[in-house]
PDB file of C-alpha atoms in Angstrom:
ATOM      1  CA  UNK A   1      44.880  -5.096  44.308  1.00  0.00           C
ATOM      2  CA  UNK A   2      46.338  -1.811  44.686  1.00  0.00           C
ATOM      3  CA  UNK A   3      45.987   0.170  40.943  1.00  0.00           C
ATOM      4  CA  UNK A   4      49.826   1.785  40.625  1.00  0.00           C
ATOM      5  CA  UNK A   5      50.714   5.378  38.573  1.00  0.00           C
ATOM      6  CA  UNK A   6      53.809   4.804  36.595  1.00  0.00           C
ATOM      7  CA  UNK A   7      55.918   8.455  36.742  1.00  0.00           C
ATOM      8  CA  UNK A   8      58.616   8.955  33.838  1.00  0.00           C
ATOM      9  CA  UNK A   9      61.402  10.793  36.487  1.00  0.00           C
ATOM     10  CA  UNK A  10      63.418  13.516  35.501  1.00  0.00           C
ATOM     11  CA  UNK A  11      66.151  15.894  37.861  1.00  0.00           C
ATOM     12  CA  UNK A  12      63.520  16.601  40.687  1.00  0.00           C
ATOM     13  CA  UNK A  13      63.590  12.758  40.917  1.00  0.00           C
ATOM     14  CA  UNK A  14      67.727  12.383  41.579  1.00  0.00           C
ATOM     15  CA  UNK A  15      67.683  11.845  44.304  1.00  0.00           C
ATOM     16  CA  UNK A  16      65.078   8.872  44.420  1.00  0.00           C
ATOM     17  CA  UNK A  17      66.787   7.187  42.108  1.00  0.00           C
ATOM     18  CA  UNK A  18      69.623   7.472  43.439  1.00  0.00           C
ATOM     19  CA  UNK A  19      68.525   6.303  46.973  1.00  0.00           C
ATOM     20  CA  UNK A  20      66.719   3.292  45.229  1.00  0.00           C
ATOM     21  CA  UNK A  21      69.880   2.516  43.627  1.00  0.00           C
ATOM     22  CA  UNK A  22      72.283   3.135  46.426  1.00  0.00           C
ATOM     23  CA  UNK A  23      69.974   0.319  48.676  1.00  0.00           C
ATOM     24  CA  UNK A  24      69.562  -1.810  46.049  1.00  0.00           C
ATOM     25  CA  UNK A  25      73.458  -1.954  46.522  1.00  0.00           C
ATOM     26  CA  UNK A  26      73.348  -2.344  49.700  1.00  0.00           C
ATOM     27  CA  UNK A  27      71.190  -5.272  50.204  1.00  0.00           C
ATOM     28  CA  UNK A  28      73.180  -7.222  47.077  1.00  0.00           C
ATOM     29  CA  UNK A  29      76.482  -6.355  48.562  1.00  0.00           C
ATOM     30  CA  UNK A  30      75.684  -6.286  52.625  1.00  0.00           C
ATOM     31  CA  UNK A  31      79.140  -6.224  53.977  1.00  0.00           C
ATOM     32  CA  UNK A  32      79.697  -2.761  51.387  1.00  0.00           C
ATOM     33  CA  UNK A  33      81.322   0.339  52.747  1.00  0.00           C
ATOM     34  CA  UNK A  34      80.714   4.034  51.116  1.00  0.00           C
ATOM     35  CA  UNK A  35      81.187   5.821  54.272  1.00  0.00           C
ATOM     36  CA  UNK A  36      83.382   7.790  52.696  1.00  0.00           C
ATOM     37  CA  UNK A  37      80.606   8.770  50.562  1.00  0.00           C
ATOM     38  CA  UNK A  38      82.273   7.390  46.836  1.00  0.00           C
ATOM     39  CA  UNK A  39      79.968   5.932  45.009  1.00  0.00           C
ATOM     40  CA  UNK A  40      77.077   7.855  45.928  1.00  0.00           C
ATOM     41  CA  UNK A  41      78.668  10.560  44.309  1.00  0.00           C
ATOM     42  CA  UNK A  42      80.335   9.134  41.323  1.00  0.00           C
ATOM     43  CA  UNK A  43      76.154   7.362  41.461  1.00  0.00           C
ATOM     44  CA  UNK A  44      74.878  11.056  41.931  1.00  0.00           C
ATOM     45  CA  UNK A  45      76.770  12.718  39.002  1.00  0.00           C
ATOM     46  CA  UNK A  46      76.550   9.278  36.428  1.00  0.00           C
ATOM     47  CA  UNK A  47      72.630   9.460  36.923  1.00  0.00           C
ATOM     48  CA  UNK A  48      72.259  13.512  36.553  1.00  0.00           C
ATOM     49  CA  UNK A  49      74.658  12.803  33.122  1.00  0.00           C
ATOM     50  CA  UNK A  50      72.355  10.089  31.895  1.00  0.00           C
ATOM     51  CA  UNK A  51      69.038  11.568  32.979  1.00  0.00           C
ATOM     52  CA  UNK A  52      69.778  15.241  30.784  1.00  0.00           C
ATOM     53  CA  UNK A  53      71.623  13.788  28.113  1.00  0.00           C
ATOM     54  CA  UNK A  54      68.512  11.771  27.361  1.00  0.00           C
ATOM     55  CA  UNK A  55      69.917   8.421  27.137  1.00  0.00           C
ATOM     56  CA  UNK A  56      68.029   6.900  30.485  1.00  0.00           C
ATOM     57  CA  UNK A  57      64.400   7.750  31.850  1.00  0.00           C
ATOM     58  CA  UNK A  58      63.666   6.447  35.162  1.00  0.00           C
ATOM     59  CA  UNK A  59      60.581   5.443  36.134  1.00  0.00           C
ATOM     60  CA  UNK A  60      58.396   5.858  39.276  1.00  0.00           C
ATOM     61  CA  UNK A  61      55.666   3.278  40.334  1.00  0.00           C
ATOM     62  CA  UNK A  62      53.240   5.180  43.289  1.00  0.00           C
ATOM     63  CA  UNK A  63      49.841   3.545  44.574  1.00  0.00           C
ATOM     64  CA  UNK A  64      46.938   5.843  45.440  1.00  0.00           C
ATOM     65  CA  UNK A  65      48.353   6.901  48.227  1.00  0.00           C
ATOM     66  CA  UNK A  66      51.121   8.784  47.014  1.00  0.00           C
ATOM     67  CA  UNK A  67      53.545   7.221  48.251  1.00  0.00           C
ATOM     68  CA  UNK A  68      56.479   5.882  45.907  1.00  0.00           C
ATOM     69  CA  UNK A  69      56.334   1.971  45.741  1.00  0.00           C
ATOM     70  CA  UNK A  70      59.718   1.152  43.535  1.00  0.00           C
ATOM     71  CA  UNK A  71      61.650   2.324  41.030  1.00  0.00           C
ATOM     72  CA  UNK A  72      63.869   1.531  37.859  1.00  0.00           C
ATOM     73  CA  UNK A  73      65.637   2.692  34.887  1.00  0.00           C
ATOM     74  CA  UNK A  74      65.983   2.152  31.318  1.00  0.00           C
ATOM     75  CA  UNK A  75      69.100   2.981  29.792  1.00  0.00           C
ATOM     76  CA  UNK A  76      69.673   3.547  26.052  1.00  0.00           C
ATOM     77  CA  UNK A  77      73.347   2.252  25.621  1.00  0.00           C
ATOM     78  CA  UNK A  78      75.879   1.852  22.341  1.00  0.00           C
ATOM     79  CA  UNK A  79      76.084  -2.402  20.919  1.00  0.00           C
ATOM     80  CA  UNK A  80      77.093  -3.492  18.708  1.00  0.00           C
ATOM     81  CA  UNK A  81      75.393  -4.230  14.562  1.00  0.00           C
ATOM     82  CA  UNK A  82      74.631  -7.797  14.887  1.00  0.00           C
ATOM     83  CA  UNK A  83      72.411 -10.517  13.771  1.00  0.00           C
ATOM     84  CA  UNK A  84      69.019  -9.215  14.184  1.00  0.00           C
ATOM     85  CA  UNK A  85      69.739  -6.524  15.067  1.00  0.00           C
ATOM     86  CA  UNK A  86      71.788  -3.643  12.865  1.00  0.00           C
ATOM     87  CA  UNK A  87      71.270  -0.528  15.438  1.00  0.00           C
ATOM     88  CA  UNK A  88      74.311   0.313  17.446  1.00  0.00           C
ATOM     89  CA  UNK A  89      72.275   0.997  20.575  1.00  0.00           C
ATOM     90  CA  UNK A  90      69.538  -0.847  22.555  1.00  0.00           C
ATOM     91  CA  UNK A  91      67.783  -0.475  25.949  1.00  0.00           C
ATOM     92  CA  UNK A  92      69.049  -1.819  29.281  1.00  0.00           C
ATOM     93  CA  UNK A  93      67.196  -2.582  32.434  1.00  0.00           C
ATOM     94  CA  UNK A  94      68.640  -1.511  34.826  1.00  0.00           C
ATOM     95  CA  UNK A  95      68.075  -0.481  39.474  1.00  0.00           C
ATOM     96  CA  UNK A  96      64.753  -1.899  39.763  1.00  0.00           C
ATOM     97  CA  UNK A  97      63.876  -1.263  43.221  1.00  0.00           C
TER      98      UNK A  97
END
């Protein structure tokens, strides 16, 4: 079993997070057409905005050889107070690829 290193990502890793997120959507929706690049552009802008604001953290997993094995993100999003949680924020895991 390989020992993976988990790295917290930053702006320098936007292209990797974007590529993985878009690949995830292409696998979920094989007939998806983003030939005009609208989803790609909007998603890149969104990732940069969330990373810069500190409301999202990306993580990249690497085996000892150094090649990227996968990635994912945790987004802190607004929620409502409810029984068991008075916080208006909650973590949301997304873009696992």
